[in-house]
Amino acid sequence: MTTANKLTLLRIALIPVFLGVLYAGFPGARYWALAVFIIASLTDFLDGYIARHYNQITNFGKFMDPLADKVLVMAAMCWFVECGQMPGWVLATVLLREFSVSGMRLVAVEQGKVIAAAWSGKVKTFATMICLCLMMLDIPKTLNIICIGIILVTTLYSGIEYLIKNKEVFKNAD
Protein backbone atom coordinates (compact mmCIF):
# COMPACT_ATOMS: atom_id res chain seq x y z
CA MET A 1 0.00 0.00 0.00
CA THR A 2 1.34 3.41 -0.97
CA THR A 3 2.02 6.25 1.45
CA ALA A 4 -0.69 8.33 -0.24
CA ASN A 5 -3.26 5.57 0.28
CA LYS A 6 -2.22 5.18 3.91
CA LEU A 7 -2.88 8.89 4.43
CA THR A 8 -6.32 8.50 2.85
CA LEU A 9 -7.05 5.62 5.24
CA LEU A 10 -5.83 7.76 8.14
CA ARG A 11 -8.29 10.49 7.12
CA ILE A 12 -11.11 7.94 7.10
CA ALA A 13 -10.05 6.64 10.52
CA LEU A 14 -10.03 10.19 11.91
CA ILE A 15 -13.68 10.81 10.99
CA PRO A 16 -15.16 8.78 13.88
CA VAL A 17 -12.54 10.28 16.21
CA PHE A 18 -13.60 13.76 15.09
CA LEU A 19 -17.29 12.98 15.66
CA GLY A 20 -16.63 11.21 18.95
CA VAL A 21 -14.81 14.23 20.34
CA LEU A 22 -17.56 16.60 19.11
CA TYR A 23 -20.33 14.53 20.66
CA ALA A 24 -18.41 13.93 23.89
CA GLY A 25 -19.23 17.52 24.77
CA PHE A 26 -16.54 17.98 27.41
CA PRO A 27 -15.16 21.51 27.95
CA GLY A 28 -12.99 22.40 24.99
CA ALA A 29 -14.28 19.48 22.89
CA ARG A 30 -14.81 21.71 19.86
CA TYR A 31 -11.16 22.77 19.92
CA TRP A 32 -9.95 19.17 20.13
CA ALA A 33 -12.37 18.24 17.35
CA LEU A 34 -11.04 21.17 15.33
CA ALA A 35 -7.49 19.84 15.77
CA VAL A 36 -8.58 16.41 14.52
CA PHE A 37 -10.46 18.01 11.60
CA ILE A 38 -7.39 20.07 10.63
CA ILE A 39 -5.14 17.01 10.73
CA ALA A 40 -7.63 15.05 8.63
CA SER A 41 -7.94 17.95 6.16
CA LEU A 42 -4.17 18.27 5.85
CA THR A 43 -3.90 14.59 4.95
CA ASP A 44 -6.08 15.41 1.93
CA PHE A 45 -3.58 17.88 0.57
CA LEU A 46 -0.60 15.77 1.59
CA ASP A 47 -1.81 12.52 0.04
CA GLY A 48 -2.58 14.29 -3.24
CA TYR A 49 0.87 15.85 -3.33
CA ILE A 50 2.59 12.57 -2.50
CA ALA A 51 0.53 10.63 -5.05
CA ARG A 52 1.39 13.04 -7.86
CA HIS A 53 4.98 13.81 -6.86
CA TYR A 54 6.04 10.21 -6.22
CA ASN A 55 3.86 8.61 -8.90
CA GLN A 56 1.67 6.83 -6.33
CA ILE A 57 -1.62 7.36 -8.15
CA THR A 58 -3.75 4.24 -7.76
CA ASN A 59 -7.32 3.22 -8.55
CA PHE A 60 -7.88 2.83 -4.81
CA GLY A 61 -6.74 6.43 -4.26
CA LYS A 62 -8.82 7.76 -7.15
CA PHE A 63 -11.90 6.25 -5.53
CA MET A 64 -11.22 6.59 -1.80
CA ASP A 65 -9.59 10.04 -1.65
CA PRO A 66 -12.62 12.01 -2.87
CA LEU A 67 -14.94 9.75 -0.87
CA ALA A 68 -12.94 10.40 2.31
CA ASP A 69 -13.13 14.15 1.67
CA LYS A 70 -16.88 14.03 1.18
CA VAL A 71 -17.49 11.95 4.30
CA LEU A 72 -15.28 14.22 6.44
CA VAL A 73 -17.03 17.37 5.23
CA MET A 74 -20.52 15.84 5.46
CA ALA A 75 -19.83 14.60 9.01
CA ALA A 76 -18.94 18.13 10.11
CA MET A 77 -21.90 19.65 8.28
CA CYS A 78 -24.33 17.12 9.81
CA TRP A 79 -23.09 18.11 13.25
CA PHE A 80 -23.55 21.81 12.46
CA VAL A 81 -27.11 21.13 11.27
CA GLU A 82 -27.84 19.11 14.41
CA CYS A 83 -26.58 21.82 16.74
CA GLY A 84 -28.48 24.53 14.83
CA GLN A 85 -25.44 26.32 13.42
CA MET A 86 -26.28 25.52 9.79
CA PRO A 87 -29.65 25.15 8.06
CA GLY A 88 -30.43 21.68 6.76
CA TRP A 89 -31.12 22.98 3.25
CA VAL A 90 -27.45 24.01 2.97
CA LEU A 91 -26.38 20.45 3.68
CA ALA A 92 -29.01 19.21 1.19
CA THR A 93 -27.59 21.57 -1.47
CA VAL A 94 -24.06 20.30 -0.88
CA LEU A 95 -25.29 16.68 -1.00
CA LEU A 96 -27.13 17.37 -4.27
CA ARG A 97 -23.95 18.76 -5.82
CA GLU A 98 -21.86 15.81 -4.63
CA PHE A 99 -24.37 13.20 -5.86
CA SER A 100 -24.78 15.01 -9.19
CA VAL A 101 -21.06 15.23 -9.90
CA SER A 102 -20.41 11.68 -8.71
CA GLY A 103 -23.31 10.38 -10.80
CA MET A 104 -22.06 12.25 -13.84
CA ARG A 105 -18.62 10.71 -13.35
CA LEU A 106 -20.16 7.22 -13.18
CA VAL A 107 -22.07 7.81 -16.43
CA ALA A 108 -18.87 9.12 -18.03
CA VAL A 109 -16.93 6.01 -16.96
CA GLU A 110 -19.58 3.85 -18.65
CA GLN A 111 -18.87 5.86 -21.82
CA GLY A 112 -15.11 5.32 -21.45
CA LYS A 113 -14.47 8.91 -20.36
CA VAL A 114 -12.78 10.24 -17.25
CA ILE A 115 -13.86 13.55 -15.76
CA ALA A 116 -10.87 15.01 -14.00
CA ALA A 117 -11.19 17.18 -10.92
CA ALA A 118 -11.72 20.79 -11.95
CA TRP A 119 -9.96 23.71 -10.34
CA SER A 120 -13.30 24.99 -9.03
CA GLY A 121 -13.83 21.68 -7.21
CA LYS A 122 -10.47 22.02 -5.50
CA VAL A 123 -11.30 25.61 -4.50
CA LYS A 124 -14.68 24.41 -3.18
CA THR A 125 -13.03 21.72 -1.07
CA PHE A 126 -10.40 24.10 0.32
CA ALA A 127 -12.90 26.91 1.03
CA THR A 128 -15.35 24.49 2.65
CA MET A 129 -12.69 23.00 4.92
CA ILE A 130 -11.47 26.46 5.97
CA CYS A 131 -15.03 27.66 6.63
CA LEU A 132 -15.87 24.54 8.65
CA CYS A 133 -12.72 25.10 10.73
CA LEU A 134 -13.79 28.69 11.43
CA MET A 135 -17.29 27.55 12.32
CA MET A 136 -15.88 25.24 14.99
CA LEU A 137 -14.49 28.29 16.74
CA ASP A 138 -16.63 30.64 18.76
CA ILE A 139 -17.21 33.07 15.89
CA PRO A 140 -19.86 35.80 15.64
CA LYS A 141 -23.13 34.83 13.94
CA THR A 142 -22.36 37.16 11.01
CA LEU A 143 -19.07 35.37 10.27
CA ASN A 144 -20.87 32.02 10.55
CA ILE A 145 -23.39 33.21 7.94
CA ILE A 146 -20.55 34.39 5.69
CA CYS A 147 -18.89 30.95 5.99
CA ILE A 148 -22.17 29.25 5.05
CA GLY A 149 -22.46 31.65 2.09
CA ILE A 150 -18.95 30.81 0.90
CA ILE A 151 -19.69 27.09 1.16
CA LEU A 152 -22.90 27.57 -0.85
CA VAL A 153 -21.39 29.78 -3.55
CA THR A 154 -18.33 27.58 -4.15
CA THR A 155 -20.50 24.45 -4.08
CA LEU A 156 -23.03 25.80 -6.57
CA TYR A 157 -20.40 27.32 -8.85
CA SER A 158 -18.29 24.16 -9.05
CA GLY A 159 -21.36 21.94 -9.48
CA ILE A 160 -22.78 24.05 -12.29
CA GLU A 161 -19.36 24.25 -13.95
CA TYR A 162 -18.98 20.45 -13.87
CA LEU A 163 -22.44 19.96 -15.34
CA ILE A 164 -22.01 22.56 -18.10
CA LYS A 165 -18.52 21.43 -19.11
CA ASN A 166 -19.59 17.81 -19.23
CA LYS A 167 -23.18 18.07 -20.50
CA GLU A 168 -22.34 15.78 -23.45
CA VAL A 169 -22.03 12.93 -20.93
CA PHE A 170 -25.78 13.12 -20.33
CA LYS A 171 -26.60 13.65 -24.03
CA ASN A 172 -24.77 10.41 -24.84
CA ALA A 173 -26.29 8.43 -21.95
CA ASP A 174 -28.46 5.44 -22.83
Backbone as a ProteinNet text record, in pm:
[ID]
protein_1_A
[PRIMARY]
MTTANKLTLLRIALIPVFLGVLYAGFPGARYWALAVFIIASLTDFLDGYIARHYNQITNFGKFMDPLADKVLVMAAMCWFVECGQMPGWVLATVLLREFSVSGMRLVAVEQGKVIAAAWSGKVKTFATMICLCLMMLDIPKTLNIICIGIILVTTLYSGIEYLIKNKEVFKNAD
[TERTIARY]
85	0	89.4	52.4	133.9	115.2	210	201.5	77.2	49.7	-68.8	-196.4	-207	-326.1	-334.6	-221.9	-221.9	-273.6	-238	-288.1	-438.6	-487.7	-632.3	-703	-646.9	-705.4	-699.7	-592.3	-582.6	-694.8	-721.2	-829.4	-963.1	-986.1	-1110.5	-1118	-1006.7	-1004.7	-1026.1	-986.8	-1002.6	-1146.7	-1229.9	-1368.3	-1445.4	-1445.2	-1516.3	-1451.4	-1321.2	-1253.9	-1304.6	-1309	-1360.1	-1501.8	-1589.9	-1728.6	-1739	-1660.1	-1662.6	-1624.6	-1523.6	-1481.2	-1589.7	-1648.7	-1755.6	-1873.1	-1915.1	-2032.5	-2002.3	-1875.6	-1840.7	-1883.2	-1871.7	-1923.2	-1848.6	-1729.8	-1653.6	-1603.2	-1566.1	-1515.8	-1396.6	-1406.1	-1298.7	-1307	-1415.7	-1428.4	-1421.7	-1482.6	-1481	-1338.7	-1254	-1116.2	-1036.5	-1060.6	-995.5	-1047.4	-1178.7	-1237	-1179.8	-1163.4	-1103.8	-963.2	-884.8	-749.3	-753.6	-844.8	-858.1	-901.7	-996.7	-1045.5	-932.7	-851.3	-739.1	-639.7	-606.9	-513.7	-571.4	-699.1	-763.1	-763	-792.4	-793.7	-655.2	-554.3	-417.4	-374.2	-425.2	-389.9	-443.9	-553.9	-608.4	-508.1	-453.4	-357.5	-226	-185.5	-59.6	-66.5	-175.6	-181.2	-187.5	-255.3	-258.4	-120.3	-48.5	86.6	177.3	173.9	259.4	224	94.6	52.7	104.4	93.4	138.8	291.7	353.2	498	578.8	531	604.3	537.8	451.8	385.8	317.2	238.4	166.8	15.9	-20.4	-162.1	-212.8	-317.4	-374.6	-525.6	-585.7	-731.6	-797.5	-737.2	-788.2	-791.4	-682.3	-673.6	-771.3	-788.4	-882	-1023.9	-1056.3	-1190.2	-1203	-1108.3	-1121.5	-1089.5	-996.5	-958.8	-1077.2	-1147.5	-1262.2	-1374.6	-1390.7	-1493.6	-1461.7	-1335.5	-1293.8	-1318	-1288.9	-1312.8	-1460.6	-1543.7	-1688	-1741.8	-1698.2	-1748.5	-1702.7	-1578.3	-1528.2	-1610	-1628.8	-1703.5	-1849.5	-1910.7	-2052	-2070	-1973.9	-1982.6	-1986.2	-1896.8	-1894.1	-2023.9	-2068.9	-2189.9	-2312.7	-2320.8	-2433.1	-2433.8	-2316.5	-2308.9	-2354.8	-2312.8	-2354.6	-2505.8	-2564.6	-2710.7	-2775.8	-2725.1	-2783.9	-2778.4	-2668.6	-2657.6	-2717.4	-2778.2	-2847.7	-2759.2	-2636.7	-2543.5	-2549.1	-2615.9	-2627.7	-2767	-2835.2	-2965.5	-2950.9	-3047.4	-3043.4	-3043	-3107.8	-3112.5	-2973.5	-2882.4	-2745.2	-2678	-2692.5	-2638.1	-2701.5	-2832.8	-2900.7	-2845.8	-2816.2	-2759.1	-2621.4	-2539.6	-2406.1	-2417.1	-2507.8	-2528.5	-2574.5	-2665.9	-2713.2	-2597.6	-2510.8	-2394.7	-2305.2	-2276.9	-2186.4	-2244.4	-2373.8	-2436.8	-2442.7	-2469.4	-2477.7	-2343.7	-2238.4	-2105.8	-2059.8	-2081.5	-2041.2	-2119.7	-2249.2	-2330.9	-2285.3	-2253.9	-2205.5	-2074.8	-1988.7	-1862	-1886.2	-1984.5	-2015.7	-2068.1	-2155.9	-2207	-2092	-2001.3	-1886.6	-1798.2	-1775.6	-1693.1	-1755.9	-1888.2	-1958.1	-1936.3	-1910.3	-1886.6	-1737.4	-1654.6	-1510.6	-1440.4	-1504.5	-1447	-1413	-1314.7	-1277.8	-1295.7	-1368.2	-1386.3	-1290.1	-1187.9	-1086.5	-1142.8	-1080.9	-1119.4	-1090.1	-1188.2	-1172	-1113.5	-1053.8	-996.2	-1102.6	-1223.4	-1330.4	-1367.2	-1356.3	-1383.2	-1279.1	-1155.2	-1047.3	-1065.7	-1103.4	-1129.7	-1246.5	-1351	-1467.6	-1426.3	-1347.4	-1303.5	-1221.9	-1125.8	-1040.1	-1122.6	-1208	-1289.5	-1383.6	-1442.6	-1534.5	-1461.4	-1344.4	-1269.1	-1226.3	-1184.9	-1146.7	-1269.1	-1381.1	-1502.7	-1550.6	-1544.9	-1586.9	-1494.4	-1366.4	-1272.3	-1310.8	-1338.5	-1378.8	-1507	-1600.8	-1729	-1716.3	-1609.6	-1588	-1537.2	-1492.3	-1449	-1570.6	-1553	-1663	-1665.8	-1720.9	-1721.3	-1856.3	-1857.9	-1985.8	-2081.5	-2210	-2312.8	-2294.6	-2255.6	-2235.7	-2126.7	-2016.2	-1907.3	-1952.2	-2032.6	-2087	-2171.4	-2254.4	-2339	-2252.8	-2146.2	-2054.7	-1990.5	-1949.2	-1889.1	-1989.3	-2113.3	-2216.8	-2235.8	-2233.9	-2246.3	-2132.6	-2011.8	-1895	-1907.9	-1949.4	-1969.2	-2073	-2184	-2289.8	-2244	-2180.5	-2139	-2036.6	-1935.5	-1833.2	-1891.4	-1985	-2049.9	-2133.7	-2217	-2302.7	-2221	-2121.6	-2039.7	-1970.8	-1903.8	-1829.4	-1924.2	-2039.8	-2135.8	-2189.7	-2226.6	-2277.6	-2169.1	-2045.3	-1935.6	-1914.4	-1912.8	-1897.5	-2008.1	-2131.2	-2243.9	-2239.9	-2206.4	-2200.9	-2085.7	-1969.1	-1851.8	-1864.9	-1948.6	-1959.3	-2101.5	-2178.1	-2317.8	-2330.2	-2228.3	-2233.8	-2239.7	-2195	-2202.8	-2348.4	-2436.6	-2578.3	-2646.8	-2601.3	-2659.5	-2632.2	-2515.4	-2476.7	-2518.5	-2587	-2628.5	-2741.3	-2740.2	-2845.5	-2973.4
-118.3	0	124.4	221.1	341.3	434.6	525.1	625.5	712.6	750.1	833.4	761.2	633.4	557	539.9	527.5	518.2	648	760.3	889	901.6	850.3	850.1	765.8	648.5	561.8	627.9	702.3	775.6	878.3	949.5	1049.1	981.7	867	793.7	751.9	706.4	663.6	781.5	901.1	1018.6	1070.9	1031	1080.8	1039.1	911.6	877.7	939.2	960.7	1028.1	1171.7	1239	1375.9	1384.6	1296.9	1298.4	1260.2	1162.7	1120.5	1233.9	1309.7	1423.2	1530.4	1559	1659.6	1620.9	1496.7	1452.9	1427.2	1414	1393.5	1513.8	1632.2	1752	1801.1	1749.9	1798.1	1939.6	2013.7	2150.7	2149.5	2232.1	2240.4	2134.5	2057.1	1948.5	2001.2	2116.8	2171.4	2201.8	2245.2	2277.1	2150.1	2046	1917.5	1859.4	1871.6	1823.7	1903.7	2033.5	2117.3	2068.5	2034.7	1984	1855.5	1766.1	1641	1671	1763.6	1800.8	1860.7	1945.3	2007	1900.1	1809.3	1701.1	1619.1	1583.2	1505.1	1583.1	1712.4	1795.2	1805.6	1817.4	1827	1698.2	1584	1458.8	1458.8	1530.8	1540.5	1606.4	1717.1	1788.2	1711.4	1650.6	1577.3	1451.3	1375.6	1252	1281.7	1390.2	1429	1467.8	1544.3	1585	1463.1	1376.1	1256.8	1168.3	1148.3	1062.6	1115.4	1246.5	1304.1	1311.6	1358.3	1381.4	1251.2	1148	1020.6	911.9	953.4	861.4	746.2	781.5	682.7	687.7	729.4	736.4	594.4	558.2	424.1	433.9	325.8	322.2	334.7	272.1	283.2	430.8	501.7	643.1	729	699.5	776.5	764.3	647.1	625.1	674	634.4	658.9	802.3	868.2	1004.5	1100.5	1109.8	1201.4	1155.4	1024.9	974.6	1014.5	1001.2	1039.6	1187.9	1270.9	1415.3	1444	1380.1	1403.4	1360.3	1244.3	1194.8	1285.5	1330.7	1421.9	1550.2	1611.1	1737.1	1716.3	1609.9	1584.4	1555.4	1487.4	1460.2	1591.7	1682.8	1813	1889.8	1890.2	1965	1906.3	1774.7	1711.8	1758.4	1766.6	1811.4	1956.3	2040.9	2181.1	2194.2	2111.3	2112.6	2069.2	1962.3	1910.6	2011.4	2086.1	2182.1	2318.6	2331.1	2453.1	2563.6	2530.1	2631.5	2643.9	2548.9	2552.2	2499.7	2566.3	2515.2	2384.4	2297.1	2168.4	2179.8	2284.1	2298.3	2324.1	2380.6	2401.4	2265.6	2180.1	2044.9	1972.3	1986	1921	1970.4	2099.7	2156.6	2097.5	2087.2	2029.7	1882.1	1809.4	1668.3	1654.4	1740.1	1736.8	1756.1	1852	1876	1752.9	1695.9	1580.8	1460.4	1432.8	1320.2	1345.2	1469	1501.4	1482	1535.5	1523.5	1377.5	1308.1	1167.6	1083.6	1109.6	1037.6	1064	1189.6	1224.9	1151.7	1142.2	1070.6	922.2	863	721.9	700.3	789.6	780.9	796.8	890	912.3	788	723.4	601.5	495.3	482.4	385.3	417.3	543.4	586.4	585.3	538	531.8	664.6	757.6	890.6	907.4	990.8	1024.3	1174.3	1212.8	1355.1	1389.8	1463.3	1501.4	1606.8	1616	1718.2	1855.4	1942.5	2079.1	2167.5	2276.3	2371.5	2422.4	2447.8	2499.5	2398.9	2270.2	2168.2	2169.5	2193.9	2202.3	2327.2	2437.9	2561.2	2539.1	2470.2	2440.6	2359.5	2255.7	2171.6	2251.9	2330.2	2410.2	2513.2	2587	2690.5	2629	2515.2	2449	2405.4	2345.8	2299.6	2417.1	2526.7	2645.6	2701	2711.8	2765.6	2675.9	2545.6	2454.3	2467.3	2487.7	2510.5	2636.5	2744	2869.4	2851.1	2775.4	2755.4	2674.5	2598.4	2523.5	2612.6	2731.2	2828.6	2907.1	2981.7	3063.6	3195	3189.6	3307.3	3377.8	3506.9	3579.6	3521.2	3538.1	3483.1	3533.9	3659.8	3716.5	3641.6	3610.5	3536.8	3394	3335.8	3202.3	3204.2	3307.4	3320.7	3340.6	3417.8	3438.7	3305.5	3227.1	3095.3	3006.2	3005.6	2925.5	2975.5	3107.1	3165	3122.9	3122.6	3081.1	2933.9	2851.2	2709.3	2693.5	2765.8	2756.9	2805	2921	2978.5	2889.1	2842.7	2757.7	2622.4	2571.7	2444.6	2457.8	2560.8	2580.4	2610	2697.3	2732.3	2608.8	2532.6	2416.1	2310.1	2291.9	2194.1	2232.4	2357.8	2405.4	2396.4	2433.6	2425.3	2281.5	2185.6	2044.6	2001.9	2038.8	1996.2	2060.2	2187.8	2255.7	2202.2	2189.6	2143.2	1998.9	1923.4	1780.9	1740.5	1834.8	1806.8	1698.7	1680.8	1578.1	1437	1423.4	1293.3	1250.9	1344.2	1311.5	1298.4	1375.1	1364.9	1227.6	1169.7	1040.6	922.9	950.3	842.5	762	634	544.4	560.2
0	0	0	-82.4	-97	23.2	38.1	144.8	126.7	2.5	-24.2	19.3	-11.2	27.6	178.9	244.4	390.9	452.7	393	442.7	421.3	309.5	284.7	390.1	420.3	523.6	661.2	687.5	813.9	823.1	712.9	712.2	742.7	684	709.6	856.3	911.5	1052.2	1147	1106	1190.8	1196.3	1101.6	1098.7	1224.1	1264.6	1388.4	1512.3	1508.3	1620.6	1629.1	1516.5	1508.5	1565.5	1519	1566	1713.2	1754.4	1894.9	1988.5	1951.1	2033.6	2034.5	1917.8	1911.4	2000.7	1990.5	2066.1	2212.6	2247.7	2388.9	2471.9	2413.4	2476.8	2599.4	2625.5	2740.9	2713.2	2817.3	2795.4	2698.3	2597.8	2498.7	2389.8	2387.2	2288.6	2145.3	2122.6	1985.9	1939.3	2030.3	1992.2	1962.5	2040.7	2013.2	1882.4	1860.7	1735.4	1617.5	1636.8	1533.2	1499.4	1600.7	1577	1494	1527.8	1451.8	1308.5	1292.4	1159.6	1075.2	1135.9	1063.1	1019.2	1109.9	1073.4	958.4	969.6	863	731.2	737.1	616.5	554.4	637.2	585.2	516.5	563.2	494.6	352.4	328.6	193.3	99.7	141.7	57.3	46.5	157.2	158.7	73.6	82.7	3.9	-145.4	-183.2	-324.3	-375.2	-294.1	-333.3	-347.1	-247.5	-249.8	-369.6	-394.5	-505.3	-638.9	-659.8	-786.2	-793.5	-686	-685.9	-693.2	-627.7	-622.3	-706.4	-798.6	-889.8	-814.9	-713.7	-633.4	-660.8	-779.7	-814.8	-838.2	-765.6	-775.6	-794.8	-842.2	-854.8	-717.9	-616.8	-480.6	-438.9	-462	-425.9	-503.9	-632.6	-715.3	-661.1	-606.6	-552.8	-408.9	-323.5	-180	-138	-205.4	-165.1	-171.7	-285.5	-286.8	-193.8	-177.8	-87	57.1	95.7	231	255	155	166.7	188.8	109	118	254.3	301.6	430.2	544.7	541.1	644.5	647.8	532	523.3	563.4	514.2	546.5	695.1	756.4	900.8	978.4	942.7	1010.9	985.4	860.4	827.9	897.8	908	981	1126.2	1185.8	1324.5	1337	1242.8	1246.2	1229.6	1143	1127.2	1258.7	1317.9	1441.3	1555.6	1563	1673.7	1638	1520	1482.5	1427.8	1392.6	1342.2	1189.7	1124.2	978.9	941.8	848.4	806.1	727.8	743.8	675.8	524.6	469.6	324.9	265.6	344.6	296.6	278.5	379	368.5	250.2	231	119.1	-14.7	-24.3	-147.3	-175.2	-71.6	-87.9	-128.1	-64.1	-99.8	-244.8	-288.9	-426.9	-523.8	-495.8	-582.4	-586.6	-469.9	-463.4	-536.7	-515.8	-585.7	-735.8	-777	-919.4	-988.7	-930.7	-990.3	-989.1	-877.8	-870.6	-971.6	-982.5	-1080	-1221.8	-1251.1	-1384	-1414.2	-1314.9	-1334.8	-1362.7	-1294.5	-1318.2	-1459.8	-1506.5	-1643.4	-1742.4	-1715.3	-1803.2	-1811.2	-1697.9	-1696.2	-1785.5	-1779.8	-1865.3	-2013.1	-2044	-2182.1	-2216.2	-2122.5	-2145.1	-2127.1	-2058.3	-2036	-1888.5	-1862.4	-1725.1	-1708.4	-1605.4	-1576	-1462.5	-1498.6	-1400	-1305.4	-1189.4	-1092.1	-1150.9	-1144.6	-1195.1	-1085.3	-1128.9	-1033.8	-937.6	-988.4	-902.5	-793.1	-822.3	-721	-611.1	-650	-550.4	-462.9	-525.4	-450.4	-354.2	-402.5	-318.4	-196.3	-218.4	-106.6	-6.6	-55.3	32.2	109.7	38	103.1	206.2	172.8	265.3	390.9	375.5	492.5	580.5	519.8	597.4	671.1	600.4	663.2	777.1	758.6	865.1	986.9	961.7	1073	1149.9	1077.6	1142.8	1222	1165.8	1231.6	1360.8	1374.4	1498.5	1610.7	1573.6	1674.1	1721.8	1824.1	1876.4	1798.9	1676.1	1589.3	1597.7	1565.4	1564	1459.2	1482.8	1393.9	1250.7	1235	1101.5	1025.5	1091.9	1027.1	995.1	1080.9	1055.4	928.5	912.9	794.1	669.3	681	568.7	528.6	627.8	598.9	525.4	571.1	504.8	361.7	343	209.1	117.8	169.4	90	50.8	146.2	116.2	5.3	16.4	-85.1	-221.9	-226.4	-355	-424.9	-351.6	-414.7	-455.1	-375.6	-408	-535.1	-540.2	-656.7	-782	-769.3	-885.5	-942.4	-855.2	-905.4	-961.1	-897.3	-947.9	-1084.3	-1099.5	-1228.8	-1335.2	-1298.7	-1394.9	-1441.8	-1349.5	-1387.5	-1483.7	-1450.8	-1533.9	-1672.3	-1679.6	-1809.9	-1894.6	-1835.6	-1911.3	-1958.1	-1891	-1923.4	-1963.5	-2016.2	-2050.2	-2156.8	-2241.7	-2345.2	-2285.5	-2160.7	-2093.3	-2082.5	-2048	-2032.9	-2169.8	-2268.6	-2403.4	-2462.6	-2427.6	-2484.1	-2397.3	-2287.4	-2195.4	-2259.3	-2230.2	-2282.6	-2206.1
[MASK]
++++++++++++++++++++++++++++++++++++++++++++++++++++++++++++++++++++++++++++++++++++++++++++++++++++++++++++++++++++++++++++++++++++++++++++++++++++++++++++++++++++++++++++++

